[in-house]
PDB file of C-alpha atoms and ligand atoms in Angstrom:
ATOM      1  CA  MET A   1      -1.043 -59.396  42.536  1.00 94.00           C
ATOM      2  CA  THR A   2      -3.233 -60.159  39.501  1.00 97.00           C
ATOM      3  CA  ASN A   3      -6.963 -59.497  39.365  1.00 97.00           C
ATOM      4  CA  ARG A   4      -7.541 -63.244  39.456  1.00 98.00           C
ATOM      5  CA  GLN A   5      -5.529 -63.539  42.648  1.00 98.00           C
ATOM      6  CA  LYS A   6      -7.444 -60.655  44.189  1.00 98.00           C
ATOM      7  CA  GLN A   7     -10.786 -62.239  43.278  1.00 98.00           C
ATOM      8  CA  HIS A   8      -9.580 -65.554  44.628  1.00 97.00           C
ATOM      9  CA  LEU A   9      -8.616 -64.019  47.984  1.00 97.00           C
ATOM     10  CA  LEU A  10     -11.894 -62.100  48.231  1.00 97.00           C
ATOM     11  CA  GLY A  11     -13.673 -65.362  47.408  1.00 96.00           C
ATOM     12  CA  TYR A  12     -11.726 -67.181  50.109  1.00 95.00           C
ATOM     13  CA  LEU A  13     -13.127 -64.700  52.628  1.00 94.00           C
ATOM     14  CA  GLY A  14     -16.637 -65.256  51.287  1.00 92.00           C
ATOM     15  CA  LEU A  15     -16.921 -61.770  49.821  1.00 94.00           C
ATOM     16  CA  TYR A  16     -16.768 -62.640  46.139  1.00 95.00           C
ATOM     17  CA  SER A  17     -18.850 -65.445  44.651  1.00 93.00           C
ATOM     18  CA  ALA A  18     -18.755 -64.563  40.945  1.00 93.00           C
ATOM     19  CA  GLU A  19     -16.403 -66.186  38.471  1.00 94.00           C
ATOM     20  CA  VAL A  20     -12.669 -65.727  39.039  1.00 97.00           C
ATOM     21  CA  ASP A  21     -12.064 -64.331  35.567  1.00 97.00           C
ATOM     22  CA  GLY A  22      -9.638 -61.473  36.158  1.00 96.00           C
ATOM     23  CA  ILE A  23     -12.166 -58.959  34.864  1.00 97.00           C
ATOM     24  CA  TRP A  24     -12.428 -56.175  37.404  1.00 96.00           C
ATOM     25  CA  GLY A  25     -16.131 -55.236  37.303  1.00 94.00           C
ATOM     26  CA  PRO A  26     -18.678 -53.910  39.808  1.00 91.00           C
ATOM     27  CA  ARG A  27     -18.790 -57.174  41.747  1.00 92.00           C
ATOM     28  CA  SER A  28     -15.044 -57.091  42.329  1.00 96.00           C
ATOM     29  CA  VAL A  29     -15.264 -53.475  43.437  1.00 94.00           C
ATOM     30  CA  ARG A  30     -18.159 -54.254  45.770  1.00 91.00           C
ATOM     31  CA  ALA A  31     -16.304 -57.209  47.291  1.00 95.00           C
ATOM     32  CA  THR A  32     -13.267 -55.005  47.813  1.00 96.00           C
ATOM     33  CA  ARG A  33     -15.414 -52.379  49.511  1.00 92.00           C
ATOM     34  CA  GLU A  34     -16.937 -55.026  51.761  1.00 90.00           C
ATOM     35  CA  PHE A  35     -13.479 -56.258  52.686  1.00 95.00           C
ATOM     36  CA  GLN A  36     -12.367 -52.727  53.492  1.00 93.00           C
ATOM     37  CA  ASP A  37     -15.524 -52.131  55.488  1.00 87.00           C
ATOM     38  CA  CYS A  38     -14.723 -55.152  57.670  1.00 90.00           C
ATOM     39  CA  TYR A  39     -10.974 -54.686  58.038  1.00 94.00           C
ATOM     40  CA  MET A  40      -9.788 -51.231  57.028  1.00 93.00           C
ATOM     41  CA  GLU A  41     -10.417 -47.520  57.464  1.00 86.00           C
ATOM     42  CA  GLN A  42     -10.580 -46.813  53.747  1.00 82.00           C
ATOM     43  CA  THR A  43     -13.760 -47.796  51.905  1.00 81.00           C
ATOM     44  CA  ASP A  44     -13.045 -46.601  48.384  1.00 87.00           C
ATOM     45  CA  GLY A  45     -13.339 -50.034  46.753  1.00 91.00           C
ATOM     46  CA  ILE A  46      -9.900 -49.662  45.195  1.00 95.00           C
ATOM     47  CA  PHE A  47      -7.758 -52.775  45.606  1.00 97.00           C
ATOM     48  CA  GLY A  48      -4.362 -51.082  45.902  1.00 96.00           C
ATOM     49  CA  ALA A  49      -1.168 -51.866  47.769  1.00 96.00           C
ATOM     50  CA  GLU A  50      -2.658 -51.201  51.219  1.00 96.00           C
ATOM     51  CA  THR A  51      -5.622 -53.478  50.609  1.00 97.00           C
ATOM     52  CA  GLU A  52      -3.321 -56.169  49.207  1.00 97.00           C
ATOM     53  CA  LYS A  53      -1.137 -56.047  52.292  1.00 97.00           C
ATOM     54  CA  ARG A  54      -4.144 -56.111  54.589  1.00 97.00           C
ATOM     55  CA  ILE A  55      -5.940 -59.019  52.902  1.00 98.00           C
ATOM     56  CA  LEU A  56      -2.817 -61.193  53.106  1.00 97.00           C
ATOM     57  CA  GLU A  57      -2.498 -60.298  56.779  1.00 97.00           C
ATOM     58  CA  VAL A  58      -6.164 -61.095  57.469  1.00 97.00           C
ATOM     59  CA  ILE A  59      -5.963 -64.450  55.703  1.00 96.00           C
ATOM     60  CA  SER A  60      -2.709 -65.489  57.335  1.00 96.00           C
ATOM     61  CA  THR A  61      -3.884 -64.579  60.853  1.00 95.00           C
ATOM     62  CA  GLY A  62      -7.527 -65.624  60.490  1.00 93.00           C
ATOM     63  CA  GLU A  63      -8.618 -62.244  61.862  1.00 93.00           C
ATOM     64  CA  LYS A  64     -12.361 -61.871  62.325  1.00 89.00           C
ATOM     65  CA  PRO A  65     -14.228 -59.014  60.628  1.00 88.00           C
ATOM     66  CA  ARG A  66     -15.257 -56.152  62.862  1.00 85.00           C
ATOM     67  CA  GLU A  67     -18.905 -55.817  63.618  1.00 82.00           C
ATOM     68  CA  SER A  68     -20.810 -53.728  61.155  1.00 83.00           C
ATOM     69  CA  PHE A  69     -22.499 -50.638  62.596  1.00 90.00           C
ATOM     70  CA  TRP A  70     -25.704 -51.957  61.026  1.00 91.00           C
ATOM     71  CA  GLU A  71     -25.884 -54.506  63.827  1.00 89.00           C
ATOM     72  CA  GLN A  72     -26.528 -51.628  66.221  1.00 93.00           C
ATOM     73  CA  ILE A  73     -29.208 -50.093  64.008  1.00 96.00           C
ATOM     74  CA  ARG A  74     -32.679 -51.202  64.892  1.00 96.00           C
ATOM     75  CA  TYR A  75     -35.012 -49.235  62.647  1.00 97.00           C
ATOM     76  CA  PHE A  76     -33.292 -49.091  59.279  1.00 97.00           C
ATOM     77  CA  ALA A  77     -31.978 -51.769  56.942  1.00 96.00           C
ATOM     78  CA  ARG A  78     -29.215 -51.255  54.386  1.00 94.00           C
ATOM     79  CA  GLU A  79     -31.611 -52.359  51.620  1.00 95.00           C
ATOM     80  CA  GLU A  80     -33.743 -49.260  52.192  1.00 97.00           C
ATOM     81  CA  PHE A  81     -30.831 -47.180  50.939  1.00 98.00           C
ATOM     82  CA  ARG A  82     -30.403 -49.039  47.649  1.00 97.00           C
ATOM     83  CA  CYS A  83     -30.176 -46.882  44.515  1.00 97.00           C
ATOM     84  CA  THR A  84     -33.523 -46.844  42.713  1.00 97.00           C
ATOM     85  CA  CYS A  85     -32.132 -47.015  39.169  1.00 97.00           C
ATOM     86  CA  GLY A  86     -33.258 -50.652  39.033  1.00 96.00           C
ATOM     87  CA  GLY A  87     -29.863 -51.919  37.945  1.00 94.00           C
ATOM     88  CA  ARG A  88     -29.588 -49.631  34.932  1.00 96.00           C
ATOM     89  CA  GLY A  89     -26.730 -47.581  36.307  1.00 96.00           C
ATOM     90  CA  CYS A  90     -25.280 -49.528  39.232  1.00 93.00           C
ATOM     91  CA  ASP A  91     -25.577 -52.667  41.330  1.00 88.00           C
ATOM     92  CA  GLY A  92     -27.579 -50.790  43.974  1.00 93.00           C
ATOM     93  CA  PHE A  93     -24.711 -49.619  46.133  1.00 91.00           C
ATOM     94  CA  PRO A  94     -22.251 -47.496  44.167  1.00 91.00           C
ATOM     95  CA  ALA A  95     -21.298 -46.207  47.640  1.00 91.00           C
ATOM     96  CA  GLU A  96     -22.006 -47.489  51.124  1.00 90.00           C
ATOM     97  CA  PRO A  97     -24.463 -45.519  53.250  1.00 94.00           C
ATOM     98  CA  SER A  98     -22.481 -43.411  55.704  1.00 94.00           C
ATOM     99  CA  GLU A  99     -22.462 -44.592  59.301  1.00 94.00           C
ATOM    100  CA  GLN A 100     -23.035 -41.060  60.580  1.00 96.00           C
ATOM    101  CA  LEU A 101     -26.030 -40.659  58.292  1.00 98.00           C
ATOM    102  CA  ILE A 102     -27.637 -43.896  59.438  1.00 98.00           C
ATOM    103  CA  ARG A 103     -26.963 -43.204  63.099  1.00 97.00           C
ATOM    104  CA  ASN A 104     -28.621 -39.809  62.675  1.00 98.00           C
ATOM    105  CA  ALA A 105     -31.635 -41.357  60.959  1.00 98.00           C
ATOM    106  CA  GLU A 106     -31.891 -43.835  63.815  1.00 98.00           C
ATOM    107  CA  ALA A 107     -31.724 -40.984  66.330  1.00 98.00           C
ATOM    108  CA  ALA A 108     -34.572 -39.176  64.556  1.00 98.00           C
ATOM    109  CA  ARG A 109     -36.648 -42.331  64.435  1.00 98.00           C
ATOM    110  CA  VAL A 110     -36.129 -42.898  68.162  1.00 98.00           C
ATOM    111  CA  HIS A 111     -36.707 -39.235  69.030  1.00 98.00           C
ATOM    112  CA  PHE A 112     -40.087 -39.024  67.297  1.00 98.00           C
ATOM    113  CA  GLY A 113     -41.084 -42.618  68.010  1.00 97.00           C
ATOM    114  CA  ASN A 114     -42.846 -43.256  64.745  1.00 97.00           C
ATOM    115  CA  VAL A 115     -42.284 -45.149  61.507  1.00 97.00           C
ATOM    116  CA  ALA A 116     -39.740 -43.751  59.050  1.00 98.00           C
ATOM    117  CA  ASP A 117     -39.833 -44.013  55.251  1.00 98.00           C
ATOM    118  CA  VAL A 118     -36.744 -43.537  53.102  1.00 98.00           C
ATOM    119  CA  SER A 119     -37.537 -42.219  49.616  1.00 97.00           C
ATOM    120  CA  SER A 120     -33.946 -41.916  48.407  1.00 97.00           C
ATOM    121  CA  GLY A 121     -30.655 -43.182  49.792  1.00 98.00           C
ATOM    122  CA  VAL A 122     -27.588 -43.939  47.723  1.00 97.00           C
ATOM    123  CA  ARG A 123     -27.707 -42.890  44.060  1.00 97.00           C
ATOM    124  CA  CYS A 124     -25.532 -43.638  41.077  1.00 97.00           C
ATOM    125  CA  GLY A 125     -24.804 -40.869  38.597  1.00 97.00           C
ATOM    126  CA  LEU A 126     -27.470 -42.086  36.206  1.00 97.00           C
ATOM    127  CA  ARG A 127     -30.247 -42.039  38.789  1.00 97.00           C
ATOM    128  CA  ASN A 128     -29.095 -38.780  40.309  1.00 97.00           C
ATOM    129  CA  ALA A 129     -29.190 -37.068  36.916  1.00 96.00           C
ATOM    130  CA  GLU A 130     -32.742 -38.318  36.327  1.00 96.00           C
ATOM    131  CA  LEU A 131     -34.139 -36.871  39.526  1.00 93.00           C
ATOM    132  CA  PRO A 132     -35.348 -33.313  39.148  1.00 88.00           C
ATOM    133  CA  GLY A 133     -33.491 -30.699  41.129  1.00 85.00           C
ATOM    134  CA  SER A 134     -30.619 -32.926  42.236  1.00 89.00           C
ATOM    135  CA  ALA A 135     -27.151 -31.417  42.356  1.00 91.00           C
ATOM    136  CA  ALA A 136     -24.477 -32.869  40.077  1.00 92.00           C
ATOM    137  CA  ASN A 137     -22.235 -33.350  43.118  1.00 93.00           C
ATOM    138  CA  SER A 138     -25.073 -34.552  45.376  1.00 96.00           C
ATOM    139  CA  LEU A 139     -24.114 -36.203  48.656  1.00 97.00           C
ATOM    140  CA  HIS A 140     -26.443 -39.050  47.649  1.00 98.00           C
ATOM    141  CA  LEU A 141     -23.705 -40.121  45.216  1.00 97.00           C
ATOM    142  CA  ARG A 142     -21.337 -40.723  48.122  1.00 95.00           C
ATOM    143  CA  GLY A 143     -23.858 -42.389  50.434  1.00 96.00           C
ATOM    144  CA  LYS A 144     -23.900 -39.293  52.609  1.00 97.00           C
ATOM    145  CA  ALA A 145     -27.457 -38.133  52.068  1.00 98.00           C
ATOM    146  CA  MET A 146     -30.936 -39.515  52.420  1.00 98.00           C
ATOM    147  CA  ASP A 147     -34.470 -38.260  51.869  1.00 98.00           C
ATOM    148  CA  PHE A 148     -36.892 -39.479  54.490  1.00 98.00           C
ATOM    149  CA  ARG A 149     -39.890 -38.721  56.613  1.00 98.00           C
ATOM    150  CA  ILE A 150     -41.117 -39.745  60.038  1.00 98.00           C
ATOM    151  CA  ARG A 151     -44.822 -40.404  59.810  1.00 98.00           C
ATOM    152  CA  GLY A 152     -46.930 -37.843  61.602  1.00 98.00           C
ATOM    153  CA  VAL A 153     -44.053 -35.337  61.802  1.00 98.00           C
ATOM    154  CA  SER A 154     -43.956 -32.262  59.565  1.00 98.00           C
ATOM    155  CA  ALA A 155     -40.897 -31.649  57.425  1.00 98.00           C
ATOM    156  CA  ASP A 156     -40.242 -28.412  59.295  1.00 98.00           C
ATOM    157  CA  THR A 157     -40.215 -30.160  62.663  1.00 98.00           C
ATOM    158  CA  LEU A 158     -38.065 -33.001  61.375  1.00 98.00           C
ATOM    159  CA  CYS A 159     -35.701 -30.540  59.730  1.00 98.00           C
ATOM    160  CA  SER A 160     -35.221 -28.575  62.933  1.00 98.00           C
ATOM    161  CA  TYR A 161     -34.350 -31.775  64.758  1.00 98.00           C
ATOM    162  CA  VAL A 162     -32.034 -33.023  61.993  1.00 98.00           C
ATOM    163  CA  ARG A 163     -30.050 -29.775  62.244  1.00 98.00           C
ATOM    164  CA  THR A 164     -29.135 -30.662  65.846  1.00 98.00           C
ATOM    165  CA  LEU A 165     -27.581 -33.998  64.838  1.00 98.00           C
ATOM    166  CA  PRO A 166     -23.816 -34.518  64.486  1.00 96.00           C
ATOM    167  CA  GLY A 167     -22.086 -33.949  61.156  1.00 96.00           C
ATOM    168  CA  VAL A 168     -25.185 -32.590  59.406  1.00 97.00           C
ATOM    169  CA  ASP A 169     -24.248 -30.136  56.648  1.00 97.00           C
ATOM    170  CA  GLU A 170     -27.490 -30.224  54.691  1.00 97.00           C
ATOM    171  CA  ALA A 171     -31.030 -30.291  56.062  1.00 98.00           C
ATOM    172  CA  TYR A 172     -34.000 -29.038  54.107  1.00 97.00           C
ATOM    173  CA  ALA A 173     -37.630 -29.871  53.486  1.00 97.00           C
ATOM    174  CA  ILE A 174     -38.425 -31.503  50.125  1.00 96.00           C
ATOM    175  CA  ASP A 175     -42.185 -31.232  50.602  1.00 97.00           C
ATOM    176  CA  SER A 176     -44.500 -31.065  53.632  1.00 98.00           C
ATOM    177  CA  GLN A 177     -43.176 -34.370  55.028  1.00 98.00           C
ATOM    178  CA  PHE A 178     -39.886 -35.423  53.465  1.00 98.00           C
ATOM    179  CA  VAL A 179     -36.522 -34.014  54.492  1.00 98.00           C
ATOM    180  CA  HIS A 180     -33.141 -34.220  52.827  1.00 98.00           C
ATOM    181  CA  MET A 181     -30.322 -34.863  55.328  1.00 98.00           C
ATOM    182  CA  GLY A 182     -26.687 -34.745  54.240  1.00 98.00           C
ATOM    183  CA  VAL A 183     -23.583 -35.327  56.358  1.00 97.00           C
ATOM    184  CA  GLY A 184     -19.823 -35.015  55.996  1.00 92.00           C
ATOM    185  CA  LYS A 185     -19.977 -32.712  53.016  1.00 89.00           C
ATOM    186  CA  TYR A 186     -16.398 -31.538  53.338  1.00 85.00           C
ATOM    187  CA  GLU A 187     -14.763 -34.899  54.066  1.00 74.00           C
ATOM    188  CA  ARG A 188     -13.164 -36.929  51.324  1.00 61.00           C
ATOM    189  CA  GLY A 189     -11.493 -40.288  51.071  1.00 50.00           C
ATOM    190  CA  ASN A 190     -11.413 -42.237  54.301  1.00 39.00           C
ATOM    191  CA  GLU A 191     -14.733 -41.235  55.787  1.00 39.00           C
ATOM    192  CA  LYS A 192     -17.293 -43.890  56.611  1.00 37.00           C
TER     193      LYS A 192
HETATM  194 ZN1   ZN B 201     -28.107 -46.807  40.410  1.00 69.73          ZN
HETATM  195 ZN1   ZN B 202     -31.771 -35.663  49.013  1.00 69.73          ZN
END
Protein backbone atom coordinates (compact mmCIF):
# COMPACT_ATOMS: atom_id res chain seq x y z
CA MET A 1 0.00 0.00 0.00
CA THR A 2 1.40 3.44 -0.90
CA ASN A 3 1.43 6.40 1.48
CA ARG A 4 -1.23 8.03 -0.68
CA GLN A 5 -3.48 5.01 -0.31
CA LYS A 6 -2.94 4.99 3.44
CA GLN A 7 -3.80 8.69 3.70
CA HIS A 8 -6.83 8.13 1.52
CA LEU A 9 -8.12 5.32 3.76
CA LEU A 10 -7.47 7.33 6.93
CA GLY A 11 -9.30 10.22 5.27
CA TYR A 12 -12.22 7.96 4.40
CA LEU A 13 -12.59 7.20 8.11
CA GLY A 14 -12.47 10.91 8.93
CA LEU A 15 -9.10 10.69 10.66
CA TYR A 16 -6.98 12.50 8.10
CA SER A 17 -8.06 15.81 6.58
CA ALA A 18 -4.75 17.12 5.21
CA GLU A 19 -3.71 16.80 1.59
CA VAL A 20 -3.30 13.29 0.19
CA ASP A 21 0.25 13.91 -0.98
CA GLY A 22 2.07 10.70 -0.06
CA ILE A 23 4.35 12.59 2.31
CA TRP A 24 4.32 10.77 5.63
CA GLY A 25 4.51 13.60 8.19
CA PRO A 26 3.22 14.16 11.73
CA ARG A 27 -0.39 14.42 10.60
CA SER A 28 -0.24 11.02 8.94
CA VAL A 29 1.34 9.54 12.05
CA ARG A 30 -1.28 11.15 14.28
CA ALA A 31 -4.12 9.86 12.09
CA THR A 32 -2.60 6.39 12.20
CA ARG A 33 -2.38 6.57 15.99
CA GLU A 34 -6.00 7.67 16.18
CA PHE A 35 -7.02 4.77 13.98
CA GLN A 36 -5.09 2.35 16.16
CA ASP A 37 -6.59 3.88 19.28
CA CYS A 38 -10.09 3.20 17.95
CA TYR A 39 -9.53 -0.24 16.44
CA MET A 40 -6.31 -1.88 17.60
CA GLU A 41 -4.23 -2.74 20.65
CA GLN A 42 -1.07 -1.15 19.30
CA THR A 43 -0.82 2.65 19.40
CA ASP A 44 2.64 3.26 18.01
CA GLY A 45 1.49 5.34 15.03
CA ILE A 46 3.35 3.06 12.63
CA PHE A 47 1.27 2.09 9.61
CA GLY A 48 2.65 -1.42 9.08
CA ALA A 49 1.21 -4.67 7.80
CA GLU A 50 -1.07 -5.20 10.81
CA THR A 51 -2.56 -1.73 10.57
CA GLU A 52 -3.02 -2.15 6.81
CA LYS A 53 -4.89 -5.40 7.30
CA ARG A 54 -7.02 -3.92 10.05
CA ILE A 55 -7.99 -0.73 8.20
CA LEU A 56 -9.16 -2.72 5.18
CA GLU A 57 -11.19 -4.94 7.49
CA VAL A 58 -12.74 -1.94 9.28
CA ILE A 59 -13.67 -0.24 6.01
CA SER A 60 -15.11 -3.35 4.41
CA THR A 61 -17.23 -4.25 7.46
CA GLY A 62 -18.17 -0.72 8.52
CA GLU A 63 -17.05 -1.51 12.08
CA LYS A 64 -17.66 1.28 14.57
CA PRO A 65 -14.77 2.68 16.61
CA ARG A 66 -14.62 1.62 20.23
CA GLU A 67 -15.45 4.20 22.80
CA SER A 68 -12.52 6.24 23.96
CA PHE A 69 -11.74 6.00 27.67
CA TRP A 70 -11.92 9.80 27.70
CA GLU A 71 -15.69 9.50 27.53
CA GLN A 72 -15.60 8.04 31.03
CA ILE A 73 -13.33 10.78 32.36
CA ARG A 74 -15.20 13.62 33.93
CA TYR A 75 -12.57 15.95 35.34
CA PHE A 76 -9.78 15.99 32.79
CA ALA A 77 -9.68 16.81 29.09
CA ARG A 78 -7.09 15.50 26.64
CA GLU A 79 -6.15 19.10 25.76
CA GLU A 80 -4.78 19.63 29.28
CA PHE A 81 -2.07 17.10 28.47
CA ARG A 82 -0.86 18.83 25.30
CA CYS A 83 2.90 19.36 25.02
CA THR A 84 3.78 22.95 25.91
CA CYS A 85 6.44 23.45 23.23
CA GLY A 86 3.95 25.61 21.33
CA GLY A 87 4.37 23.68 18.10
CA ARG A 88 8.14 24.08 17.94
CA GLY A 89 8.90 20.43 18.48
CA CYS A 90 5.66 18.52 17.90
CA ASP A 91 1.99 18.82 17.04
CA GLY A 92 1.04 18.70 20.73
CA PHE A 93 0.65 14.96 21.08
CA PRO A 94 3.85 13.12 20.18
CA ALA A 95 2.31 10.34 22.31
CA GLU A 96 -1.19 9.77 23.62
CA PRO A 97 -1.76 10.22 27.35
CA SER A 98 -1.87 6.79 28.96
CA GLU A 99 -5.28 5.53 30.01
CA GLN A 100 -3.92 4.30 33.34
CA LEU A 101 -2.40 7.70 34.04
CA ILE A 102 -5.63 9.55 33.32
CA ARG A 103 -7.74 7.11 35.30
CA ASN A 104 -5.39 7.60 38.25
CA ALA A 105 -5.59 11.38 37.95
CA GLU A 106 -9.37 11.10 37.89
CA ALA A 107 -9.27 8.91 41.00
CA ALA A 108 -7.16 11.51 42.83
CA ARG A 109 -9.47 14.30 41.77
CA VAL A 110 -12.50 12.36 43.02
CA HIS A 111 -10.76 11.28 46.23
CA PHE A 112 -9.82 14.81 47.29
CA GLY A 113 -12.89 16.47 45.79
CA ASN A 114 -11.18 19.61 44.63
CA VAL A 115 -10.00 21.22 41.39
CA ALA A 116 -6.92 19.76 39.70
CA ASP A 117 -4.34 21.64 37.63
CA VAL A 118 -2.03 19.88 35.19
CA SER A 119 1.29 21.70 34.71
CA SER A 120 2.87 19.16 32.36
CA GLY A 121 1.47 16.20 30.46
CA VAL A 122 2.89 14.82 27.25
CA ARG A 123 6.25 16.24 26.13
CA CYS A 124 8.23 16.01 22.93
CA GLY A 125 11.99 15.64 23.13
CA LEU A 126 12.55 19.33 22.51
CA ARG A 127 10.32 20.46 25.36
CA ASN A 128 11.55 17.77 27.70
CA ALA A 129 15.16 18.84 27.16
CA GLU A 130 14.26 22.46 27.92
CA LEU A 131 12.70 21.72 31.28
CA PRO A 132 15.19 21.76 34.12
CA GLY A 133 15.76 18.48 35.90
CA SER A 134 13.86 16.30 33.43
CA ALA A 135 15.26 12.87 32.65
CA ALA A 136 16.32 12.14 29.07
CA ASN A 137 14.09 9.05 29.11
CA SER A 138 11.24 10.78 30.98
CA LEU A 139 7.88 9.03 31.05
CA HIS A 140 6.38 12.33 29.87
CA LEU A 141 7.82 11.50 26.44
CA ARG A 142 5.62 8.40 26.26
CA GLY A 143 2.47 9.99 27.68
CA LYS A 144 2.96 8.05 30.89
CA ALA A 145 3.63 10.89 33.30
CA MET A 146 1.97 14.07 34.42
CA ASP A 147 2.72 16.86 36.87
CA PHE A 148 -0.34 18.08 38.70
CA ARG A 149 -1.80 19.38 41.90
CA ILE A 150 -5.15 19.18 43.63
CA ARG A 151 -5.94 22.58 45.06
CA GLY A 152 -5.82 22.70 48.83
CA VAL A 153 -3.89 19.42 49.07
CA SER A 154 -0.19 19.36 49.93
CA ALA A 155 2.21 17.59 47.60
CA ASP A 156 3.10 15.16 50.38
CA THR A 157 -0.52 14.18 50.92
CA LEU A 158 -1.19 13.88 47.20
CA CYS A 159 1.99 11.86 46.74
CA SER A 160 1.04 9.39 49.45
CA TYR A 161 -2.32 8.86 47.77
CA VAL A 162 -0.82 8.58 44.27
CA ARG A 163 1.45 5.78 45.52
CA THR A 164 -1.64 3.67 46.28
CA LEU A 165 -2.93 3.90 42.69
CA PRO A 166 -2.50 1.09 40.15
CA GLY A 167 0.55 0.97 37.89
CA VAL A 168 2.31 3.91 39.56
CA ASP A 169 6.09 3.59 39.29
CA GLU A 170 7.01 7.20 39.96
CA ALA A 171 5.48 9.55 42.52
CA TYR A 172 7.33 12.51 43.95
CA ALA A 173 6.72 16.08 45.02
CA ILE A 174 7.97 18.78 42.62
CA ASP A 175 7.29 21.61 45.06
CA SER A 176 4.87 22.11 47.97
CA GLN A 177 1.82 21.44 45.77
CA PHE A 178 2.71 19.74 42.50
CA VAL A 179 3.37 16.03 42.16
CA HIS A 180 4.91 14.03 39.36
CA MET A 181 3.05 10.76 38.70
CA GLY A 182 4.43 8.18 36.27
CA VAL A 183 2.92 4.83 35.31
CA GLY A 184 3.91 1.76 33.31
CA LYS A 185 7.61 2.50 33.41
CA TYR A 186 8.66 -1.00 32.44
CA GLU A 187 6.10 -1.62 29.69
CA ARG A 188 6.96 -1.06 26.06
CA GLY A 189 5.13 -1.27 22.79
CA ASN A 190 1.48 -2.17 23.10
CA GLU A 191 0.60 -0.40 26.31
CA LYS A 192 -2.13 2.21 26.33
ZN1 LIG B 1 6.24 19.47 21.85
ZN1 LIG C 1 6.92 15.07 35.70
